[in-house]
Tab-separated table of C-alpha atoms in Angstrom:
chain	number	residue	atom	x	y	z
A	1	MET	CA	-60.154	4.254	-75.909
A	2	SER	CA	-58.781	2.439	-78.916
A	3	GLY	CA	-56.289	-0.375	-78.677
A	4	THR	CA	-55.301	-3.811	-79.860
A	5	MET	CA	-54.677	-7.109	-78.118
A	6	ASP	CA	-51.309	-8.769	-78.267
A	7	GLY	CA	-50.910	-12.553	-78.414
A	8	ARG	CA	-51.288	-13.005	-74.657
A	9	GLY	CA	-54.317	-10.775	-74.248
A	10	VAL	CA	-52.866	-7.514	-72.944
A	11	VAL	CA	-54.141	-4.290	-74.451
A	12	PHE	CA	-51.659	-2.209	-76.406
A	13	LEU	CA	-52.786	1.347	-76.934
A	14	GLY	CA	-51.718	1.682	-80.550
A	15	SER	CA	-48.515	3.637	-79.874
A	16	PRO	CA	-45.295	3.196	-81.845
A	17	ALA	CA	-42.098	1.958	-80.197
A	18	PHE	CA	-41.048	4.000	-77.175
A	19	PRO	CA	-38.242	6.047	-78.794
A	20	GLU	CA	-40.538	7.341	-81.538
A	21	ALA	CA	-43.478	7.928	-79.181
A	22	ALA	CA	-41.218	9.678	-76.660
A	23	ARG	CA	-39.882	11.995	-79.362
A	24	THR	CA	-43.423	13.107	-80.150
A	25	ALA	CA	-44.270	13.593	-76.466
A	26	LEU	CA	-41.146	15.667	-75.843
A	27	ALA	CA	-42.295	18.139	-78.479
A	28	ASP	CA	-45.555	18.766	-76.563
A	29	THR	CA	-44.651	21.575	-74.165
A	30	GLY	CA	-48.134	21.670	-72.643
A	31	LEU	CA	-47.956	17.974	-71.786
A	32	ARG	CA	-44.554	18.401	-70.194
A	33	ALA	CA	-45.754	21.322	-68.098
A	34	ASN	CA	-48.802	19.360	-66.860
A	35	LEU	CA	-46.661	16.351	-66.001
A	36	ARG	CA	-43.992	18.348	-64.210
A	37	ARG	CA	-46.538	20.218	-62.104
A	38	ALA	CA	-48.471	17.099	-61.105
A	39	THR	CA	-45.565	14.744	-60.440
A	40	THR	CA	-43.663	17.376	-58.463
A	41	THR	CA	-46.684	18.020	-56.224
A	42	ILE	CA	-47.301	14.342	-55.508
A	43	ARG	CA	-43.603	13.636	-55.043
A	44	ASP	CA	-43.158	16.413	-52.485
A	45	LYS	CA	-46.222	15.286	-50.508
A	46	ARG	CA	-44.942	11.703	-50.450
A	47	VAL	CA	-41.552	12.743	-49.100
A	48	GLN	CA	-43.179	14.801	-46.354
A	49	VAL	CA	-45.511	12.071	-45.035
A	50	THR	CA	-42.965	9.244	-45.261
A	51	ARG	CA	-40.519	11.252	-43.170
A	52	GLU	CA	-43.093	11.368	-40.385
A	53	LEU	CA	-42.632	7.641	-39.735
A	54	ASP	CA	-39.495	6.541	-37.914
A	55	ASP	CA	-40.079	2.978	-39.095
A	56	TRP	CA	-40.731	3.724	-42.789
A	57	GLU	CA	-37.834	1.576	-43.973
A	58	GLU	CA	-38.953	-1.250	-41.685
A	59	LEU	CA	-42.450	-0.986	-43.192
A	60	ARG	CA	-40.984	-1.232	-46.694
A	61	ALA	CA	-39.022	-4.313	-45.673
A	62	ALA	CA	-42.139	-5.852	-44.146
A	63	GLY	CA	-44.165	-5.206	-47.302
A	64	GLU	CA	-41.449	-6.736	-49.445
A	65	ALA	CA	-41.265	-9.792	-47.189
A	66	VAL	CA	-45.029	-10.390	-47.322
A	67	LYS	CA	-45.057	-10.099	-51.107
A	68	ARG	CA	-42.070	-12.394	-51.578
A	69	ARG	CA	-43.545	-15.029	-49.262
A	70	THR	CA	-46.841	-14.850	-51.098
A	71	LEU	CA	-45.235	-15.360	-54.507
A	72	ARG	CA	-43.241	-18.342	-53.236
A	73	HIS	CA	-46.468	-20.043	-52.178
A	74	LEU	CA	-48.897	-18.401	-54.575
A	75	ASP	CA	-50.722	-21.616	-55.486
A	76	PHE	CA	-51.463	-22.347	-51.833
A	77	TYR	CA	-52.770	-18.860	-51.044
A	78	LEU	CA	-54.949	-18.714	-54.161
A	79	GLU	CA	-56.600	-22.022	-53.308
A	80	GLN	CA	-57.090	-20.820	-49.732
A	81	LEU	CA	-58.634	-17.613	-51.062
A	82	GLU	CA	-61.052	-19.560	-53.239
A	83	GLU	CA	-62.138	-21.679	-50.275
A	84	SER	CA	-62.621	-18.604	-48.069
A	85	VAL	CA	-64.628	-16.644	-50.659
A	86	THR	CA	-66.829	-19.655	-51.426
A	87	ARG	CA	-67.443	-20.262	-47.739
A	88	ALA	CA	-68.553	-16.620	-47.367
A	89	GLY	CA	-71.134	-16.953	-50.140
A	90	GLY	CA	-69.137	-15.672	-53.118
A	91	THR	CA	-68.238	-17.411	-56.358
A	92	VAL	CA	-64.693	-17.662	-57.723
A	93	HIS	CA	-63.857	-17.858	-61.432
A	94	TRP	CA	-60.417	-18.601	-62.881
A	95	ALA	CA	-59.364	-16.784	-66.066
A	96	GLY	CA	-56.225	-17.852	-67.882
A	97	ASP	CA	-56.157	-14.895	-70.247
A	98	ALA	CA	-57.981	-11.729	-71.252
A	99	ALA	CA	-60.439	-13.444	-73.587
A	100	GLU	CA	-61.541	-15.846	-70.866
A	101	ALA	CA	-61.891	-13.073	-68.284
A	102	ASN	CA	-63.940	-10.917	-70.656
A	103	ARG	CA	-66.190	-13.846	-71.515
A	104	ILE	CA	-66.793	-14.627	-67.829
A	105	VAL	CA	-67.656	-11.031	-66.923
A	106	THR	CA	-69.878	-10.549	-69.972
A	107	GLU	CA	-71.850	-13.698	-69.208
A	108	LEU	CA	-72.256	-12.690	-65.574
A	109	VAL	CA	-73.623	-9.279	-66.578
A	110	LEU	CA	-76.034	-10.792	-69.093
A	111	ASP	CA	-77.224	-13.349	-66.522
A	112	ALA	CA	-77.862	-10.628	-63.905
A	113	GLY	CA	-80.992	-9.314	-65.626
A	114	PRO	CA	-82.269	-7.387	-68.616
A	115	GLU	CA	-80.362	-4.202	-67.776
A	116	ARG	CA	-77.360	-3.529	-69.986
A	117	GLU	CA	-75.484	-0.996	-67.867
A	118	VAL	CA	-72.690	-1.448	-65.357
A	119	VAL	CA	-70.825	1.017	-63.163
A	120	LYS	CA	-67.102	0.543	-62.732
A	121	ILE	CA	-64.446	1.411	-60.199
A	122	LYS	CA	-61.027	2.335	-61.584
A	123	SER	CA	-59.226	-0.941	-62.264
A	124	MET	CA	-55.908	-1.558	-63.989
A	125	ALA	CA	-56.792	-5.220	-64.485
A	126	THR	CA	-59.944	-4.432	-66.484
A	127	GLN	CA	-57.991	-1.909	-68.569
A	128	GLU	CA	-55.334	-4.559	-69.146
A	129	ILE	CA	-57.826	-6.990	-70.654
A	130	GLY	CA	-59.895	-4.399	-72.536
A	131	LEU	CA	-63.086	-5.184	-70.623
A	132	ASN	CA	-64.945	-2.011	-71.592
A	133	GLU	CA	-64.480	-2.776	-75.267
A	134	ALA	CA	-65.607	-6.380	-74.765
A	135	LEU	CA	-68.744	-5.237	-72.923
A	136	THR	CA	-69.523	-2.716	-75.643
A	137	GLU	CA	-69.344	-5.458	-78.266
A	138	ALA	CA	-71.911	-7.404	-76.219
A	139	GLY	CA	-74.264	-4.407	-76.097
A	140	ILE	CA	-73.413	-3.465	-72.504
A	141	SER	CA	-72.589	0.122	-71.479
A	142	ALA	CA	-69.825	0.421	-68.883
A	143	TYR	CA	-69.595	3.742	-67.013
A	144	GLU	CA	-66.355	4.734	-65.310
A	145	THR	CA	-67.059	6.430	-61.978
A	146	ASP	CA	-63.582	7.496	-60.895
A	147	LEU	CA	-63.251	11.199	-61.779
A	148	ALA	CA	-60.032	10.834	-63.762
A	149	GLU	CA	-61.267	7.692	-65.510
A	150	LEU	CA	-64.501	9.518	-66.344
A	151	ILE	CA	-62.446	12.281	-67.960
A	152	VAL	CA	-60.536	9.724	-70.020
A	153	GLN	CA	-63.747	7.955	-71.056
A	154	LEU	CA	-65.569	11.138	-72.044
A	155	ALA	CA	-62.611	12.137	-74.213
A	156	ASP	CA	-62.260	8.659	-75.750
A	157	ASP	CA	-58.705	9.048	-74.489
A	158	ARG	CA	-56.171	6.749	-72.884
A	159	PRO	CA	-54.940	6.693	-69.268
A	160	SER	CA	-51.420	8.070	-68.847
A	161	HIS	CA	-50.799	7.412	-65.144
A	162	ILE	CA	-51.607	4.551	-62.791
A	163	LEU	CA	-53.058	6.738	-60.046
A	164	VAL	CA	-54.082	9.856	-61.983
A	165	PRO	CA	-55.119	8.636	-65.446
A	166	ALA	CA	-55.882	12.171	-66.680
A	167	ILE	CA	-52.638	13.695	-65.419
A	168	HIS	CA	-51.870	14.927	-68.940
A	169	ARG	CA	-54.894	17.281	-68.950
A	170	ASN	CA	-55.268	20.591	-67.146
A	171	ARG	CA	-58.415	22.047	-65.535
A	172	SER	CA	-59.490	24.190	-68.465
A	173	GLU	CA	-59.261	21.215	-70.812
A	174	ILE	CA	-61.408	19.182	-68.428
A	175	ARG	CA	-63.984	21.980	-68.135
A	176	ASP	CA	-64.286	22.183	-71.929
A	177	LEU	CA	-64.564	18.413	-72.173
A	178	PHE	CA	-67.372	18.245	-69.598
A	179	ALA	CA	-69.241	21.024	-71.329
A	180	THR	CA	-69.181	19.307	-74.723
A	181	GLU	CA	-69.281	15.581	-73.926
A	182	MET	CA	-71.366	14.964	-70.805
A	183	ALA	CA	-74.648	15.399	-72.666
A	184	ARG	CA	-73.644	12.571	-75.029
A	185	TRP	CA	-73.389	10.235	-72.030
A	186	GLY	CA	-76.627	11.276	-70.358
A	187	ARG	CA	-76.791	14.306	-68.076
A	188	PRO	CA	-75.274	17.531	-69.498
A	189	ALA	CA	-72.838	19.643	-67.515
A	190	PRO	CA	-74.180	22.707	-65.627
A	191	GLU	CA	-74.379	25.959	-67.566
A	192	GLY	CA	-71.399	28.250	-67.121
A	193	LEU	CA	-69.230	25.515	-65.604
A	194	ALA	CA	-66.065	26.912	-64.000
A	195	ASP	CA	-62.681	25.183	-64.108
A	196	ASP	CA	-62.002	25.085	-60.365
A	197	PRO	CA	-61.738	21.590	-58.823
A	198	GLU	CA	-64.861	21.949	-56.687
A	199	ALA	CA	-67.073	22.842	-59.665
A	200	LEU	CA	-65.643	20.052	-61.815
A	201	ALA	CA	-66.133	17.479	-59.043
A	202	GLU	CA	-69.717	18.612	-58.521
A	203	ALA	CA	-70.438	18.304	-62.254
A	204	ALA	CA	-69.086	14.744	-62.211
A	205	ARG	CA	-71.121	13.948	-59.086
A	206	LEU	CA	-74.367	15.108	-60.685
A	207	HIS	CA	-73.542	13.250	-63.880
A	208	LEU	CA	-72.910	9.942	-62.085
A	209	ARG	CA	-75.525	9.970	-59.326
A	210	GLU	CA	-78.342	8.648	-61.532
A	211	LYS	CA	-76.082	5.866	-62.829
A	212	PHE	CA	-75.192	4.782	-59.295
A	213	LEU	CA	-78.855	4.540	-58.326
A	214	ARG	CA	-79.923	2.764	-61.507
A	215	ALA	CA	-77.167	0.186	-62.041
A	216	LYS	CA	-77.807	-3.428	-61.019
A	217	VAL	CA	-74.235	-4.590	-61.679
A	218	ALA	CA	-70.877	-3.132	-60.670
A	219	VAL	CA	-67.395	-4.151	-61.773
A	220	SER	CA	-64.385	-3.459	-59.599
A	221	GLY	CA	-60.746	-4.250	-59.303
A	222	ALA	CA	-59.028	-5.130	-56.039
A	223	ASN	CA	-56.055	-3.725	-54.211
A	224	PHE	CA	-55.740	-6.754	-51.948
A	225	ALA	CA	-57.515	-9.994	-51.088
A	226	CYS	CA	-56.895	-11.883	-47.832
A	227	ALA	CA	-56.501	-15.609	-48.308
A	228	ASP	CA	-57.430	-16.537	-44.742
A	229	THR	CA	-60.778	-14.706	-44.615
A	230	GLY	CA	-61.712	-14.210	-48.277
A	231	THR	CA	-61.884	-10.452	-47.682
A	232	VAL	CA	-61.348	-8.181	-50.683
A	233	ALA	CA	-60.151	-4.590	-50.229
A	234	VAL	CA	-60.439	-1.507	-52.418
A	235	VAL	CA	-58.896	1.836	-51.455
A	236	GLU	CA	-59.911	5.088	-53.150
A	237	SER	CA	-60.217	8.808	-52.562
A	238	GLU	CA	-63.581	9.907	-53.938
A	239	GLY	CA	-66.311	7.695	-52.548
A	240	ASN	CA	-67.404	6.436	-55.948
A	241	GLY	CA	-66.008	3.039	-55.069
A	242	ARG	CA	-68.133	2.856	-51.943
A	243	MET	CA	-71.228	3.576	-54.069
A	244	CYS	CA	-70.336	0.835	-56.556
A	245	LEU	CA	-69.539	-1.705	-53.868
A	246	THR	CA	-72.762	-1.267	-51.878
A	247	LEU	CA	-75.654	-0.223	-54.146
A	248	PRO	CA	-75.786	-2.747	-57.048
A	249	GLU	CA	-77.295	-6.200	-56.647
A	250	THR	CA	-74.320	-7.957	-58.282
A	251	LEU	CA	-70.656	-7.151	-57.737
A	252	ILE	CA	-67.980	-8.578	-60.057
A	253	THR	CA	-64.351	-8.124	-59.054
A	254	VAL	CA	-61.536	-8.758	-61.539
A	255	MET	CA	-58.255	-9.283	-59.701
A	256	GLY	CA	-54.765	-10.206	-60.814
A	257	ILE	CA	-53.630	-13.332	-58.993
A	258	GLU	CA	-50.660	-11.454	-57.498
A	259	LYS	CA	-52.973	-9.236	-55.387
A	260	VAL	CA	-53.604	-11.946	-52.792
A	261	VAL	CA	-51.984	-11.585	-49.342
A	262	PRO	CA	-51.852	-14.359	-46.750
A	263	THR	CA	-53.786	-12.841	-43.828
A	264	TRP	CA	-56.048	-10.010	-42.747
A	265	ARG	CA	-53.260	-8.750	-40.482
A	266	ASP	CA	-51.055	-8.173	-43.534
A	267	LEU	CA	-53.347	-5.335	-44.594
A	268	GLU	CA	-52.007	-3.304	-41.663
A	269	VAL	CA	-48.645	-2.997	-43.449
A	270	PHE	CA	-50.002	-2.145	-46.879
A	271	LEU	CA	-52.615	0.327	-45.669
A	272	GLN	CA	-49.727	2.389	-44.313
A	273	LEU	CA	-47.470	1.977	-47.340
A	274	LEU	CA	-49.989	2.532	-50.131
A	275	PRO	CA	-51.572	5.944	-49.332
A	276	ARG	CA	-48.276	7.569	-48.418
A	277	SER	CA	-46.620	6.296	-51.585
A	278	SER	CA	-49.491	7.029	-53.957
A	279	THR	CA	-51.216	10.262	-52.958
A	280	GLY	CA	-48.998	11.527	-50.152
A	281	GLU	CA	-51.812	10.952	-47.632
A	282	ARG	CA	-51.517	9.322	-44.223
A	283	MET	CA	-54.524	7.117	-44.927
A	284	ASN	CA	-57.016	6.602	-47.718
A	285	PRO	CA	-60.246	8.593	-47.438
A	286	TYR	CA	-62.218	5.449	-48.363
A	287	THR	CA	-61.070	1.933	-47.523
A	288	SER	CA	-63.724	-0.647	-48.380
A	289	THR	CA	-63.508	-4.316	-47.434
A	290	TRP	CA	-66.081	-7.047	-47.971
A	291	THR	CA	-66.232	-10.761	-47.391
A	292	GLY	CA	-68.598	-12.693	-49.639
A	293	VAL	CA	-72.218	-11.615	-49.260
A	294	THR	CA	-74.272	-10.599	-46.225
A	295	PRO	CA	-78.080	-10.952	-46.281
A	296	GLY	CA	-79.757	-7.556	-46.253
A	297	ASP	CA	-76.500	-5.635	-46.642
A	298	GLY	CA	-74.792	-4.795	-49.910
A	299	PRO	CA	-74.812	-6.855	-53.127
A	300	ARG	CA	-76.722	-10.139	-53.147
A	301	ASN	CA	-74.217	-11.774	-55.517
A	302	PHE	CA	-70.440	-11.546	-55.448
A	303	HIS	CA	-68.140	-12.947	-58.134
A	304	LEU	CA	-64.344	-12.899	-57.943
A	305	VAL	CA	-62.510	-13.378	-61.248
A	306	LEU	CA	-58.876	-14.398	-60.677
A	307	LEU	CA	-56.818	-13.264	-63.666
A	308	ASP	CA	-53.555	-14.858	-64.778
A	309	ASN	CA	-52.901	-13.354	-68.238
A	310	GLY	CA	-49.134	-13.871	-68.272
A	311	ARG	CA	-48.527	-13.689	-64.537
A	312	SER	CA	-47.611	-17.370	-64.181
A	313	ASP	CA	-44.975	-16.927	-66.884
A	314	THR	CA	-43.644	-13.887	-65.039
A	315	LEU	CA	-43.556	-15.871	-61.805
A	316	ALA	CA	-41.260	-18.419	-63.451
A	317	ASP	CA	-38.565	-15.751	-63.935
A	318	THR	CA	-36.587	-15.637	-60.700
A	319	VAL	CA	-35.347	-12.090	-61.385
A	320	GLY	CA	-38.364	-10.590	-63.111
A	321	ARG	CA	-41.010	-11.989	-60.775
A	322	GLN	CA	-40.438	-9.205	-58.255
A	323	ALA	CA	-42.460	-6.951	-60.589
A	324	LEU	CA	-45.509	-8.881	-59.341
A	325	ASN	CA	-44.903	-7.348	-55.900
A	326	CYS	CA	-46.260	-4.053	-57.255
A	327	ILE	CA	-49.155	-2.532	-55.285
A	328	ARG	CA	-49.919	0.038	-58.039
A	329	CYS	CA	-49.006	3.089	-55.964
A	330	SER	CA	-47.337	4.922	-58.905
A	331	ALA	CA	-44.482	6.238	-56.728
A	332	CYS	CA	-41.978	5.093	-59.357
A	333	LEU	CA	-43.720	7.159	-62.043
A	334	ASN	CA	-43.631	10.314	-59.953
A	335	VAL	CA	-39.851	10.189	-59.450
A	336	CYS	CA	-38.872	8.948	-62.918
A	337	PRO	CA	-37.127	11.602	-65.065
A	338	VAL	CA	-38.141	9.743	-68.242
A	339	TYR	CA	-41.835	9.518	-67.350
A	340	GLU	CA	-41.933	13.154	-66.243
A	341	ARG	CA	-40.852	14.234	-69.725
A	342	THR	CA	-42.737	11.762	-71.910
A	343	GLY	CA	-45.911	10.865	-70.009
A	344	GLY	CA	-47.655	7.515	-69.992
A	345	HIS	CA	-48.929	7.282	-73.577
A	346	ALA	CA	-45.392	6.844	-74.912
A	347	TYR	CA	-45.152	3.443	-73.210
A	348	GLY	CA	-47.927	2.019	-75.401
A	349	SER	CA	-49.438	-0.030	-72.567
A	350	VAL	CA	-51.920	0.439	-69.749
A	351	TYR	CA	-48.955	0.129	-67.361
A	352	PRO	CA	-46.735	3.199	-67.895
A	353	GLY	CA	-43.555	4.392	-66.262
A	354	PRO	CA	-40.805	2.273	-64.699
A	355	ILE	CA	-43.145	-0.473	-63.483
A	356	GLY	CA	-44.687	-0.680	-66.951
A	357	ALA	CA	-41.231	-0.959	-68.481
A	358	VAL	CA	-40.625	-4.160	-66.495
A	359	LEU	CA	-44.153	-5.565	-66.128
A	360	THR	CA	-45.500	-5.198	-69.659
A	361	PRO	CA	-42.630	-7.024	-71.431
A	362	GLN	CA	-43.049	-9.945	-69.045
A	363	LEU	CA	-46.818	-10.148	-69.426
A	364	VAL	CA	-46.713	-9.983	-73.223
A	365	GLY	CA	-43.244	-11.338	-74.001
A	366	VAL	CA	-40.164	-9.178	-74.575
A	367	GLN	CA	-40.427	-9.584	-78.341
A	368	HIS	CA	-43.694	-7.608	-78.269
A	369	ALA	CA	-42.351	-4.748	-76.117
A	370	ALA	CA	-38.636	-4.773	-76.861
A	371	SER	CA	-38.135	-1.020	-76.487
A	372	LEU	CA	-39.659	-0.668	-73.007
A	373	PRO	CA	-36.753	-2.067	-70.920
A	374	PHE	CA	-34.604	0.660	-72.493
A	375	ALA	CA	-37.027	3.451	-71.485
A	376	SER	CA	-34.958	4.292	-68.420
A	377	THR	CA	-31.795	6.069	-67.335
A	378	LEU	CA	-31.194	3.399	-64.641
A	379	CYS	CA	-30.842	6.224	-62.109
A	380	GLY	CA	-32.413	4.057	-59.376
A	381	ALA	CA	-34.906	6.653	-58.113
A	382	CYS	CA	-37.739	4.165	-58.717
A	383	TYR	CA	-36.150	1.589	-56.402
A	384	ASP	CA	-35.635	4.188	-53.672
A	385	ALA	CA	-39.308	5.217	-53.894
A	386	CYS	CA	-40.910	1.776	-54.220
A	387	PRO	CA	-42.787	0.913	-50.992
A	388	VAL	CA	-42.202	-2.824	-51.499
A	389	LYS	CA	-38.579	-2.442	-52.671
A	390	ILE	CA	-38.898	-3.752	-56.209
A	391	ASP	CA	-35.417	-3.448	-57.705
A	392	ILE	CA	-36.649	-2.070	-61.019
A	393	PRO	CA	-33.141	-1.260	-62.365
A	394	GLU	CA	-32.118	-4.893	-61.796
A	395	VAL	CA	-35.158	-6.153	-63.697
A	396	LEU	CA	-34.595	-3.610	-66.478
A	397	THR	CA	-31.041	-4.784	-67.098
A	398	HIS	CA	-32.198	-8.407	-66.908
A	399	LEU	CA	-34.866	-7.766	-69.545
A	400	ARG	CA	-32.458	-5.801	-71.730
A	401	ALA	CA	-30.264	-8.891	-71.853
A	402	GLU	CA	-33.294	-10.955	-72.865
A	403	VAL	CA	-34.085	-8.511	-75.670
A	404	VAL	CA	-30.523	-8.707	-76.964
A	405	GLU	CA	-30.520	-12.509	-76.786
A	406	ALA	CA	-33.876	-12.698	-78.568
A	407	LYS	CA	-32.590	-10.494	-81.392
A	408	ARG	CA	-29.403	-12.495	-81.622
A	409	ALA	CA	-31.285	-15.765	-81.832
A	410	SER	CA	-33.484	-14.425	-84.633
A	411	ARG	CA	-30.525	-13.410	-86.826
A	412	ARG	CA	-28.766	-15.734	-89.230
A	413	LEU	CA	-25.704	-13.488	-89.310
A	414	PRO	CA	-24.125	-11.693	-86.346
A	415	SER	CA	-25.093	-8.057	-85.895
A	416	PRO	CA	-22.572	-5.256	-86.391
A	417	GLU	CA	-22.720	-4.620	-82.651
A	418	GLY	CA	-21.956	-8.291	-81.982
A	419	VAL	CA	-18.994	-8.231	-84.348
A	420	ALA	CA	-17.708	-5.058	-82.668
A	421	MET	CA	-17.987	-6.628	-79.212
A	422	LYS	CA	-16.124	-9.750	-80.321
A	423	ALA	CA	-13.391	-7.608	-81.824
A	424	ALA	CA	-13.155	-5.562	-78.625
A	425	THR	CA	-12.871	-8.771	-76.599
A	426	ALA	CA	-10.026	-10.017	-78.783
A	427	VAL	CA	-8.169	-6.725	-78.291
A	428	LEU	CA	-8.770	-6.326	-74.554
A	429	VAL	CA	-7.583	-9.821	-73.579
A	430	SER	CA	-4.143	-9.232	-75.144
A	431	PRO	CA	-1.804	-6.508	-73.811
A	432	ALA	CA	0.082	-6.488	-77.114
A	433	ARG	CA	-3.067	-6.061	-79.203
A	434	LEU	CA	-4.365	-3.404	-76.801
A	435	GLY	CA	-1.124	-1.437	-77.107
A	436	LEU	CA	-1.269	-1.630	-80.890
A	437	ALA	CA	-4.897	-0.473	-80.904
A	438	GLN	CA	-4.014	2.483	-78.678
A	439	ARG	CA	-1.212	3.544	-81.022
A	440	VAL	CA	-3.488	3.278	-84.061
A	441	ALA	CA	-6.213	5.275	-82.267
A	442	ALA	CA	-3.728	8.002	-81.329
A	443	LEU	CA	-2.582	8.241	-84.961
A	444	ALA	CA	-6.188	8.398	-86.227
A	445	GLY	CA	-6.968	11.073	-83.646
A	446	ARG	CA	-4.218	13.316	-85.009
A	447	VAL	CA	-5.749	13.027	-88.475
A	448	LEU	CA	-9.436	13.461	-87.576
A	449	ALA	CA	-9.408	15.736	-84.525
A	450	ARG	CA	-9.773	19.488	-84.525
A	451	ARG	CA	-8.859	21.286	-81.294
A	452	GLY	CA	-8.887	18.025	-79.392
A	453	ARG	CA	-12.363	16.925	-80.564
A	454	ILE	CA	-13.539	14.646	-83.357
A	455	GLY	CA	-16.641	16.211	-84.868
A	456	ARG	CA	-17.649	13.471	-87.299
A	457	LEU	CA	-16.515	9.869	-87.451
A	458	PRO	CA	-16.427	7.981	-90.741
A	459	GLY	CA	-18.571	5.051	-91.903
A	460	PRO	CA	-20.717	3.146	-89.394
A	461	PHE	CA	-19.408	5.276	-86.501
A	462	ARG	CA	-21.261	8.291	-87.884
A	463	GLY	CA	-24.397	7.402	-85.901
A	464	TRP	CA	-22.442	8.059	-82.714
A	465	SER	CA	-20.762	11.288	-83.811
A	466	ASP	CA	-23.869	12.840	-85.365
A	467	THR	CA	-25.219	13.729	-81.927
A	468	ARG	CA	-22.043	14.207	-79.886
A	469	ASP	CA	-18.409	15.291	-80.143
A	470	THR	CA	-15.835	12.601	-79.419
A	471	PRO	CA	-12.659	13.464	-77.471
A	472	ALA	CA	-9.524	12.679	-79.449
A	473	PRO	CA	-7.604	9.654	-78.115
A	474	PRO	CA	-4.549	10.678	-76.064
A	475	THR	CA	-1.271	10.718	-77.949
A	476	GLU	CA	0.327	8.603	-75.235
A	477	SER	CA	-1.295	5.755	-73.294
A	478	PHE	CA	-0.977	5.433	-69.543
A	479	ARG	CA	0.945	2.189	-69.984
A	480	THR	CA	3.521	3.929	-72.180
A	481	TRP	CA	3.785	6.891	-69.829
A	482	TRP	CA	4.325	4.615	-66.838
A	483	ARG	CA	6.984	2.575	-68.613
A	484	GLU	CA	8.911	5.684	-69.620
A	485	ASN	CA	8.656	7.475	-66.253
A	486	HIS	CA	8.903	4.585	-63.757
A	487	GLN	CA	11.127	2.134	-65.585
A	488	GLY	CA	13.425	1.390	-62.727
A	489	GLU	CA	11.024	1.693	-59.782
A	490	GLN	CA	10.258	-1.269	-57.550
A	491	LYS	CA	7.155	-1.807	-55.473
């Protein structure tokens, strides 16, 4: 996967601004068909299993409340988490940005022994900081063990979905990829590999088994970490995570600081919300929790890397901070009409879809991702689907205002749009000026309109009329009509 780091240490995937990237994606009919099929399936399953719970809305409110309380006292819970992990035999590292996190993990792997291989569980945080690329530069091979992440890695591709990174590929494409690329990474695919899910999963299982048994170091992300006990939790569907969390001698977990929750009991809420919202399942097939190290059981060394990387800056924004409530379920992606038609690559970040449109600009600064807050219809489907009630449309409009203000501050002269808005303000605050403008518009409409429509506007208005017909202004305003027809009426 190729990509570049922005100034704050978040990986950009080399895509152009969203409008241009989306235009390219919309022309790919195969991509659109794959996305529509996958998102529709997941969306329908989610609706079915959430309707089974009479208290689903109460669960959403509870999840939101826990997240909001945690963010209000984040410093306290992080310090409590550090104390709890240390007491249980683990070691906590603090990373201010991507470079620091990558350096910490690389040094830990090098210190673990002469082996230069690690197995990895799917982790958005490690994708965010470009950990695989950093390990490669240090001579360390990192093997993704999640099936979809393995597909992406074998193809030297980029994830396009939070939950299903290879959602943009169909089964035949995956079969062909396994047949040609698995040998390059070690064990070749079986001869005559079919494209049914069972055969593809078995090929991945055979390919990874030797790596599981050989690796001395594993790297994981974290879905949650309990401040009171120091327990870290990972939920997954394939069992690869369980292998990574138990077999290696050293386990390194990279976790965004927003993933902490106050107590073990809080997991009860999120372990109901997350599977239903993400995969449409009632519970996760594999839920792994561990607390520090236990002699004779599991890894002998546990390291927890707490990653900031722009999160403290996001926390300072009283409107935008709610994006940190995200539990990475991807429900917002599966209901978003924009994502369904463009896919994740168009967003140019490891966080695609509606949550990426609000999270990425805050992590990297709106000036580096100015187009993303506009990658939305503001239909509100994402808010309705979010299990922790993040008001994504509110944050989108808030960030759009920041983008506009940033552009305005960078200009020496006012923009044409700014001049137009000031002129509109001057007209709308004066009834006399408004009446004059309406009369002038009616006169211009008679000149330019054909059959009640204006096909092409002159000058700078051409950008509007090139893609749409404009209704001709009415020959008589409502104010004039009312004055002529109700002159003598009293209320």
